[in-house]
Amino acid sequence: MKIYYIYTAIVTKGGADRVIVEKANWLSEHGHEVVIVTDTQLGRAPAFPLSPKVKLKDLAIDFSKEYGHSFPVRIYMYYKLMHIYRKKMTKLLMHDRPDIVISTLGRDISFITKVKDGSIKIGEAHTTKHFIRNFHLLEQKNIVFKYLTKYFRWHMDKQVGKLNALVVLTAQDKVEWEHIVPTYVIPNSYPFYPEIASSCVKKQAIIVGRYNSAKGYNYLVEAWRMVYDRHPDWKINIFGSGEYEEQVRQQIHDYGLQDVVIMNRPTDRIMEEYLDSSIYVMSSVFEGFAMVLLEAMACGLPCVSFDCPYGPRNIIAEGEDGFLVEYLNSKALADGVCKLIEDPALRKQMGQNGRKNVLRYSRDCIMPQWEELFKSIINK
């Protein structure tokens, strides 16, 4: 089959970028013709290595041009760029005639089902419905944006309803979408599974993710202040970048935790960093699925996470390979971490359990589900 993924740009060392590349690579290695269509790659190298069999086609729109203007000018620029985007995307799809087009529910969702290229249109949601496209941040600005967001959500539902199918990551997500569009649950797979797991003996924890509103680093730093009071010889490494970086740095400084909460840049050697750690901590406000939990468990780390919507509760087996603690309760997060610190045998056993439990998310278990979905929709 000829399969086209639509995504803005593969330039961030984050979960969605990695997932799309991993899927594209697997499908291309299993006999499919795979193309990733971006709008703002602009000559930048992909954040993750693409198989030589996967083609990357960039439409070179550069939507960053809309930023830095007044609101009216920004609206004008957005619609101007969208007109160019729609024209280029339509021309590409009408020429190439793919069998399957997968939208990640970005800007293209407003027109992709209207492109009559003969392809089946499938949506792929990488986060929960409420938090999609960061609408939750927009509606918090003022009453005008609240009503604008209400319209945007209605418009998103309307366009998603025109797709042939939507794939979500959890059963909870399916409940939110299935009244709009035929909805299927296919979780993500882990990207690596090292031969040797972490020994879980080093006095070091780890968290991986962008500095943004979703990751809840303010709760993490607050929790680690409590961990530090009880176990000052333990530290935690953060690996990430993003718009809230300076705010997190300031909070760490205010609490005097610079020596134990270490901020690191994103790394290509993240597997080695997991293996050099003993606990994975997640303070997210929401997660589509939490790829980092799969990665950490594959490396043999026990996990402590807020029970946030919706990913962690679908991955962590409470009390078996980690702890799901009360949502946004920093003390509960700290208590979960301290319980693992204070019981080395439990820490190691949970890590071993997680390494076994995560096998259900191997590529060989997950990716055939995508092939079956493609075949079933085509047959219909």
Short mmCIF file of C-alpha atoms in Angstrom, two decimals:
data_model
loop_
_atom_site.label_atom_id
_atom_site.label_comp_id
_atom_site.label_asym_id
_atom_site.label_seq_id
_atom_site.Cartn_x
_atom_site.Cartn_y
_atom_site.Cartn_z
CA MET A 1 0.00 0.00 0.00
CA LYS A 2 0.98 3.61 -0.54
CA ILE A 3 0.69 5.31 2.86
CA TYR A 4 1.08 9.06 3.46
CA TYR A 5 1.54 10.58 6.92
CA ILE A 6 0.79 14.29 7.32
CA TYR A 7 2.76 16.05 10.06
CA THR A 8 4.02 19.59 10.53
CA ALA A 9 7.76 18.81 10.92
CA ILE A 10 9.96 16.10 12.42
CA VAL A 11 12.27 18.41 14.31
CA THR A 12 11.45 17.82 17.98
CA LYS A 13 12.95 15.04 20.08
CA GLY A 14 9.52 14.30 21.48
CA GLY A 15 7.06 11.45 21.61
CA ALA A 16 4.91 12.20 18.55
CA ASP A 17 7.90 12.73 16.25
CA ARG A 18 9.52 9.50 17.38
CA VAL A 19 6.27 7.53 17.06
CA ILE A 20 5.61 8.69 13.51
CA VAL A 21 9.17 7.89 12.41
CA GLU A 22 9.06 4.46 14.06
CA LYS A 23 5.75 3.60 12.38
CA ALA A 24 6.90 4.86 8.99
CA ASN A 25 10.14 2.88 9.24
CA TRP A 26 8.35 -0.35 10.22
CA LEU A 27 5.74 -0.07 7.48
CA SER A 28 8.36 0.70 4.84
CA GLU A 29 10.44 -2.29 5.94
CA HIS A 30 7.35 -4.48 5.61
CA GLY A 31 6.66 -3.77 1.97
CA HIS A 32 4.65 -0.53 2.03
CA GLU A 33 5.48 2.68 0.19
CA VAL A 34 5.58 5.32 2.92
CA VAL A 35 5.81 9.10 2.59
CA ILE A 36 5.83 11.68 5.38
CA VAL A 37 4.46 15.02 4.18
CA THR A 38 5.53 18.02 6.27
CA ASP A 39 4.78 21.71 5.94
CA THR A 40 7.63 23.32 7.90
CA GLN A 41 10.63 20.96 7.76
CA LEU A 42 12.47 23.63 5.76
CA GLY A 43 15.62 21.62 5.09
CA ARG A 44 16.17 20.61 8.72
CA ALA A 45 17.32 17.05 9.36
CA PRO A 46 14.68 14.76 10.91
CA ALA A 47 15.00 14.51 14.70
CA PHE A 48 15.05 10.70 14.40
CA PRO A 49 16.65 8.55 11.68
CA LEU A 50 14.36 7.66 8.81
CA SER A 51 14.67 4.44 6.89
CA PRO A 52 16.10 5.07 3.40
CA LYS A 53 12.86 3.53 2.12
CA VAL A 54 10.77 6.34 3.66
CA LYS A 55 10.37 9.50 1.61
CA LEU A 56 10.12 12.91 3.26
CA LYS A 57 8.28 15.54 1.21
CA ASP A 58 8.20 19.07 2.61
CA LEU A 59 5.73 21.63 1.27
CA ALA A 60 7.86 24.48 2.70
CA ILE A 61 5.03 26.66 3.98
CA ASP A 62 6.71 27.92 7.19
CA PHE A 63 3.77 28.64 9.45
CA SER A 64 6.10 30.42 11.89
CA LYS A 65 5.63 33.51 9.69
CA GLU A 66 2.24 34.09 11.31
CA TYR A 67 3.75 34.71 14.76
CA GLY A 68 5.03 38.03 16.12
CA HIS A 69 2.18 40.11 14.67
CA SER A 70 -0.93 41.75 16.06
CA PHE A 71 -3.98 39.51 16.32
CA PRO A 72 -5.71 40.80 13.13
CA VAL A 73 -2.49 40.51 11.10
CA ARG A 74 -1.86 37.05 12.51
CA ILE A 75 -5.32 35.90 11.41
CA TYR A 76 -4.68 37.30 7.92
CA MET A 77 -1.27 35.59 7.73
CA TYR A 78 -2.70 32.30 8.96
CA TYR A 79 -5.42 32.16 6.31
CA LYS A 80 -2.98 33.25 3.63
CA LEU A 81 -0.57 30.46 4.56
CA MET A 82 -3.44 27.97 4.88
CA HIS A 83 -4.55 28.80 1.35
CA ILE A 84 -1.06 28.01 0.05
CA TYR A 85 -0.88 24.87 2.21
CA ARG A 86 -4.20 23.54 0.97
CA LYS A 87 -3.28 24.22 -2.63
CA LYS A 88 0.10 22.45 -2.36
CA MET A 89 -1.26 19.50 -0.39
CA THR A 90 -4.14 18.98 -2.81
CA LYS A 91 -1.79 19.11 -5.79
CA LEU A 92 0.56 16.55 -4.18
CA LEU A 93 -2.15 14.07 -3.20
CA MET A 94 -3.98 14.34 -6.54
CA HIS A 95 -0.70 13.64 -8.33
CA ASP A 96 0.60 10.83 -6.10
CA ARG A 97 -2.74 9.09 -5.41
CA PRO A 98 -1.93 7.34 -2.10
CA ASP A 99 -4.09 4.49 -0.82
CA ILE A 100 -4.06 5.73 2.79
CA VAL A 101 -3.64 9.28 4.13
CA ILE A 102 -3.07 9.58 7.88
CA SER A 103 -3.77 12.96 9.43
CA THR A 104 -2.34 13.72 12.87
CA LEU A 105 -5.22 16.20 13.33
CA GLY A 106 -3.11 19.22 12.61
CA ARG A 107 -3.93 22.13 10.30
CA ASP A 108 -4.76 19.78 7.44
CA ILE A 109 -7.86 18.43 9.20
CA SER A 110 -9.82 21.49 8.03
CA PHE A 111 -9.65 20.36 4.40
CA ILE A 112 -8.07 16.92 4.01
CA THR A 113 -11.36 15.01 3.61
CA LYS A 114 -12.30 17.33 0.75
CA VAL A 115 -9.29 16.27 -1.32
CA LYS A 116 -10.74 13.77 -3.82
CA ASP A 117 -7.58 11.77 -4.44
CA GLY A 118 -9.30 8.42 -3.89
CA SER A 119 -7.47 7.70 -0.65
CA ILE A 120 -8.88 6.52 2.65
CA LYS A 121 -8.50 9.24 5.29
CA ILE A 122 -7.57 8.12 8.80
CA GLY A 123 -6.99 10.35 11.80
CA GLU A 124 -4.33 9.62 14.42
CA ALA A 125 -4.72 11.35 17.81
CA HIS A 126 -1.53 11.73 19.86
CA THR A 127 -3.19 13.30 22.88
CA THR A 128 -6.53 13.33 24.66
CA LYS A 129 -9.52 15.08 23.15
CA HIS A 130 -9.74 17.90 25.70
CA PHE A 131 -6.07 18.88 25.30
CA ILE A 132 -5.78 18.50 21.53
CA ARG A 133 -4.15 21.42 19.65
CA ASN A 134 -3.61 23.12 23.05
CA PHE A 135 -7.18 24.42 22.96
CA HIS A 136 -7.24 24.26 26.76
CA LEU A 137 -4.60 27.01 26.92
CA LEU A 138 -6.42 29.24 24.45
CA GLU A 139 -9.73 29.12 26.30
CA GLN A 140 -8.05 30.23 29.54
CA LYS A 141 -6.97 33.62 28.13
CA ASN A 142 -10.24 35.56 28.30
CA ILE A 143 -13.95 35.36 27.49
CA VAL A 144 -13.39 36.07 23.78
CA PHE A 145 -10.90 33.23 23.41
CA LYS A 146 -13.18 30.99 25.44
CA TYR A 147 -15.92 31.34 22.83
CA LEU A 148 -13.42 31.12 19.98
CA THR A 149 -12.16 27.85 21.42
CA LYS A 150 -15.70 26.57 21.67
CA TYR A 151 -16.03 27.16 17.93
CA PHE A 152 -12.64 25.56 17.22
CA ARG A 153 -13.64 22.44 19.16
CA TRP A 154 -16.95 22.24 17.30
CA HIS A 155 -15.15 22.65 13.97
CA MET A 156 -12.59 19.97 14.90
CA ASP A 157 -15.37 17.50 15.77
CA LYS A 158 -17.13 18.26 12.51
CA GLN A 159 -14.01 17.65 10.40
CA VAL A 160 -12.93 14.54 12.31
CA GLY A 161 -16.43 13.16 11.75
CA LYS A 162 -15.76 13.14 8.00
CA LEU A 163 -12.77 10.79 8.33
CA ASN A 164 -13.08 7.10 7.49
CA ALA A 165 -11.64 6.22 10.91
CA LEU A 166 -9.84 7.65 13.92
CA VAL A 167 -7.13 5.83 15.87
CA VAL A 168 -6.64 6.74 19.52
CA LEU A 169 -4.24 5.48 22.17
CA THR A 170 -6.51 4.42 25.03
CA ALA A 171 -10.00 3.05 25.68
CA GLN A 172 -10.83 6.25 27.56
CA ASP A 173 -10.01 8.30 24.45
CA LYS A 174 -12.25 6.06 22.37
CA VAL A 175 -15.24 6.90 24.57
CA GLU A 176 -14.72 10.61 23.86
CA TRP A 177 -14.58 10.22 20.07
CA GLU A 178 -16.68 7.20 19.08
CA HIS A 179 -19.97 9.13 18.87
CA ILE A 180 -18.36 11.27 16.14
CA VAL A 181 -16.36 8.83 14.00
CA PRO A 182 -15.55 5.08 13.84
CA THR A 183 -12.81 4.88 16.47
CA TYR A 184 -10.14 2.26 17.08
CA VAL A 185 -7.62 1.84 19.89
CA ILE A 186 -4.03 1.10 18.87
CA PRO A 187 -1.39 2.06 21.45
CA ASN A 188 2.17 3.06 20.64
CA SER A 189 5.12 0.69 20.74
CA TYR A 190 8.42 1.17 22.54
CA PRO A 191 11.38 2.20 20.35
CA PHE A 192 14.06 0.10 22.05
CA TYR A 193 14.52 -2.84 24.41
CA PRO A 194 18.12 -3.15 25.65
CA GLU A 195 19.61 -6.57 26.31
CA ILE A 196 20.65 -5.58 29.82
CA ALA A 197 18.38 -3.66 32.21
CA SER A 198 19.25 -1.01 34.78
CA SER A 199 20.65 -2.36 38.04
CA CYS A 200 18.45 0.17 39.89
CA VAL A 201 21.22 0.82 42.42
CA LYS A 202 22.39 4.29 41.44
CA LYS A 203 20.92 7.07 43.59
CA GLN A 204 19.45 8.79 40.59
CA ALA A 205 15.98 9.24 39.06
CA ILE A 206 15.06 10.55 35.62
CA ILE A 207 12.27 12.42 33.83
CA VAL A 208 12.14 13.11 30.08
CA GLY A 209 9.91 15.65 28.33
CA ARG A 210 9.52 19.17 27.00
CA TYR A 211 9.26 22.13 29.34
CA ASN A 212 5.62 22.94 28.64
CA SER A 213 2.27 23.14 30.38
CA ALA A 214 1.58 19.43 29.90
CA LYS A 215 4.54 18.03 31.80
CA GLY A 216 3.85 19.61 35.20
CA TYR A 217 7.44 20.38 36.13
CA ASN A 218 6.24 22.75 38.86
CA TYR A 219 4.74 19.72 40.63
CA LEU A 220 7.91 17.72 40.04
CA VAL A 221 10.19 20.34 41.62
CA GLU A 222 7.82 20.71 44.54
CA ALA A 223 7.84 16.93 45.01
CA TRP A 224 11.62 16.71 44.81
CA ARG A 225 11.96 19.33 47.53
CA MET A 226 10.19 16.81 49.80
CA VAL A 227 12.32 13.92 48.50
CA TYR A 228 15.44 15.99 49.22
CA ASP A 229 14.36 16.56 52.83
CA ARG A 230 14.29 12.79 53.37
CA HIS A 231 16.99 11.62 50.97
CA PRO A 232 19.44 14.44 50.17
CA ASP A 233 21.86 11.97 48.53
CA TRP A 234 19.44 11.27 45.65
CA LYS A 235 19.15 13.43 42.53
CA ILE A 236 16.93 13.57 39.45
CA ASN A 237 17.97 14.34 35.86
CA ILE A 238 15.60 16.22 33.57
CA PHE A 239 16.09 15.85 29.81
CA GLY A 240 14.17 18.35 27.71
CA SER A 241 13.79 21.81 26.21
CA GLY A 242 10.91 24.18 25.70
CA GLU A 243 9.15 27.42 26.48
CA TYR A 244 8.93 26.93 30.27
CA GLU A 245 12.62 26.14 30.72
CA GLU A 246 13.55 29.35 32.53
CA GLN A 247 10.53 29.13 34.81
CA VAL A 248 11.58 25.62 35.87
CA ARG A 249 15.17 26.77 36.35
CA GLN A 250 14.01 29.63 38.55
CA GLN A 251 11.85 27.35 40.69
CA ILE A 252 14.77 24.95 41.18
CA HIS A 253 16.95 27.91 42.20
CA ASP A 254 14.31 29.28 44.59
CA TYR A 255 14.17 25.94 46.37
CA GLY A 256 17.95 25.58 46.42
CA LEU A 257 17.85 22.30 44.52
CA GLN A 258 20.43 23.07 41.81
CA ASP A 259 22.70 20.22 42.95
CA VAL A 260 20.01 17.53 42.94
CA VAL A 261 17.56 18.57 40.18
CA ILE A 262 19.77 18.63 37.10
CA MET A 263 18.52 20.18 33.86
CA ASN A 264 19.98 18.54 30.73
CA ARG A 265 19.48 19.18 27.04
CA PRO A 266 17.70 16.53 24.92
CA THR A 267 20.07 13.70 24.00
CA ASP A 268 20.42 11.06 21.31
CA ARG A 269 21.62 8.68 24.03
CA ILE A 270 18.44 8.60 26.09
CA MET A 271 18.46 4.81 26.42
CA GLU A 272 21.83 5.00 28.14
CA GLU A 273 20.46 7.67 30.49
CA TYR A 274 17.56 5.40 31.48
CA LEU A 275 19.99 2.55 32.11
CA ASP A 276 22.07 4.84 34.33
CA SER A 277 19.01 5.65 36.48
CA SER A 278 16.97 3.76 39.07
CA ILE A 279 13.48 5.36 39.06
CA TYR A 280 11.35 7.07 36.43
CA VAL A 281 9.15 9.95 37.64
CA MET A 282 6.24 11.48 35.71
CA SER A 283 4.50 14.68 36.84
CA SER A 284 2.36 15.25 33.74
CA VAL A 285 -0.92 17.14 33.84
CA PHE A 286 -2.07 15.07 30.85
CA GLU A 287 -0.58 12.51 28.48
CA GLY A 288 -1.77 11.03 25.22
CA PHE A 289 -0.02 7.80 26.04
CA ALA A 290 3.38 8.51 27.66
CA MET A 291 5.99 6.90 25.45
CA VAL A 292 8.59 7.68 28.10
CA LEU A 293 6.97 5.17 30.44
CA LEU A 294 7.38 2.44 27.82
CA GLU A 295 11.00 3.45 27.30
CA ALA A 296 11.75 3.51 31.02
CA MET A 297 10.07 0.17 31.67
CA ALA A 298 11.88 -1.42 28.74
CA CYS A 299 15.09 -0.37 30.50
CA GLY A 300 13.94 -1.95 33.76
CA LEU A 301 12.96 1.17 35.73
CA PRO A 302 10.03 1.26 38.18
CA CYS A 303 7.78 4.26 37.51
CA VAL A 304 6.00 6.76 39.75
CA SER A 305 3.37 8.88 37.99
CA PHE A 306 0.35 11.05 38.57
CA ASP A 307 -2.82 9.23 37.56
CA CYS A 308 -3.39 11.82 34.83
CA PRO A 309 -5.61 11.59 31.74
CA TYR A 310 -5.10 9.01 30.29
CA GLY A 311 -1.91 7.23 29.36
CA PRO A 312 -0.21 6.18 32.62
CA ARG A 313 -3.14 4.15 33.95
CA ASN A 314 -3.04 2.07 30.76
CA ILE A 315 0.66 1.30 31.14
CA ILE A 316 1.54 1.12 34.84
CA ALA A 317 0.25 -1.86 36.81
CA GLU A 318 -0.28 -0.26 40.23
CA GLY A 319 1.93 -1.82 42.88
CA GLU A 320 3.43 -4.25 40.40
CA ASP A 321 5.74 -2.22 38.17
CA GLY A 322 5.16 1.25 39.57
CA PHE A 323 2.89 3.59 41.50
CA LEU A 324 -0.01 5.68 40.20
CA VAL A 325 -0.48 8.48 42.72
CA GLU A 326 -3.19 11.07 43.31
CA TYR A 327 -3.49 13.53 40.43
CA LEU A 328 -1.44 16.73 40.89
CA ASN A 329 -0.57 15.82 44.50
CA SER A 330 3.14 16.60 44.82
CA LYS A 331 3.36 15.00 48.27
CA ALA A 332 1.89 11.75 46.94
CA LEU A 333 4.44 11.85 44.11
CA ALA A 334 7.27 12.38 46.60
CA ASP A 335 5.97 9.59 48.85
CA GLY A 336 5.93 7.16 45.91
CA VAL A 337 9.51 8.03 45.01
CA CYS A 338 10.65 7.73 48.64
CA LYS A 339 9.01 4.34 48.99
CA LEU A 340 11.16 3.06 46.13
CA ILE A 341 14.27 4.79 47.46
CA GLU A 342 13.80 3.18 50.88
CA ASP A 343 13.20 -0.35 49.56
CA PRO A 344 15.95 -1.37 47.09
CA ALA A 345 14.54 -4.89 46.70
CA LEU A 346 11.09 -3.54 45.80
CA ARG A 347 12.68 -1.05 43.41
CA LYS A 348 14.55 -3.77 41.54
CA GLN A 349 11.61 -6.19 41.50
CA MET A 350 9.23 -3.56 40.11
CA GLY A 351 11.78 -2.73 37.43
CA GLN A 352 11.99 -6.39 36.42
CA ASN A 353 8.19 -6.66 36.39
CA GLY A 354 7.89 -3.61 34.17
CA ARG A 355 10.43 -4.98 31.73
CA LYS A 356 8.25 -8.08 31.31
CA ASN A 357 4.92 -6.26 31.26
CA VAL A 358 6.01 -3.79 28.59
CA LEU A 359 6.56 -6.58 26.04
CA ARG A 360 2.89 -6.26 25.05
CA TYR A 361 3.90 -2.95 23.44
CA SER A 362 6.55 -4.35 21.11
CA ARG A 363 6.40 -3.28 17.46
CA ASP A 364 5.67 -6.84 16.41
CA CYS A 365 2.56 -6.77 18.63
CA ILE A 366 1.39 -3.27 17.74
CA MET A 367 2.16 -2.59 14.07
CA PRO A 368 0.23 -5.57 12.61
CA GLN A 369 -2.85 -3.96 14.16
CA TRP A 370 -2.32 -1.00 11.83
CA GLU A 371 -2.03 -3.28 8.81
CA GLU A 372 -5.23 -5.07 9.82
CA LEU A 373 -7.02 -1.74 10.17
CA PHE A 374 -5.89 -0.61 6.72
CA LYS A 375 -7.05 -3.87 5.15
CA SER A 376 -10.41 -3.87 6.91
CA ILE A 377 -11.25 -0.32 5.84
CA ILE A 378 -10.13 -0.93 2.26
CA ASN A 379 -12.23 -4.09 2.11
CA LYS A 380 -15.27 -2.14 3.26
#
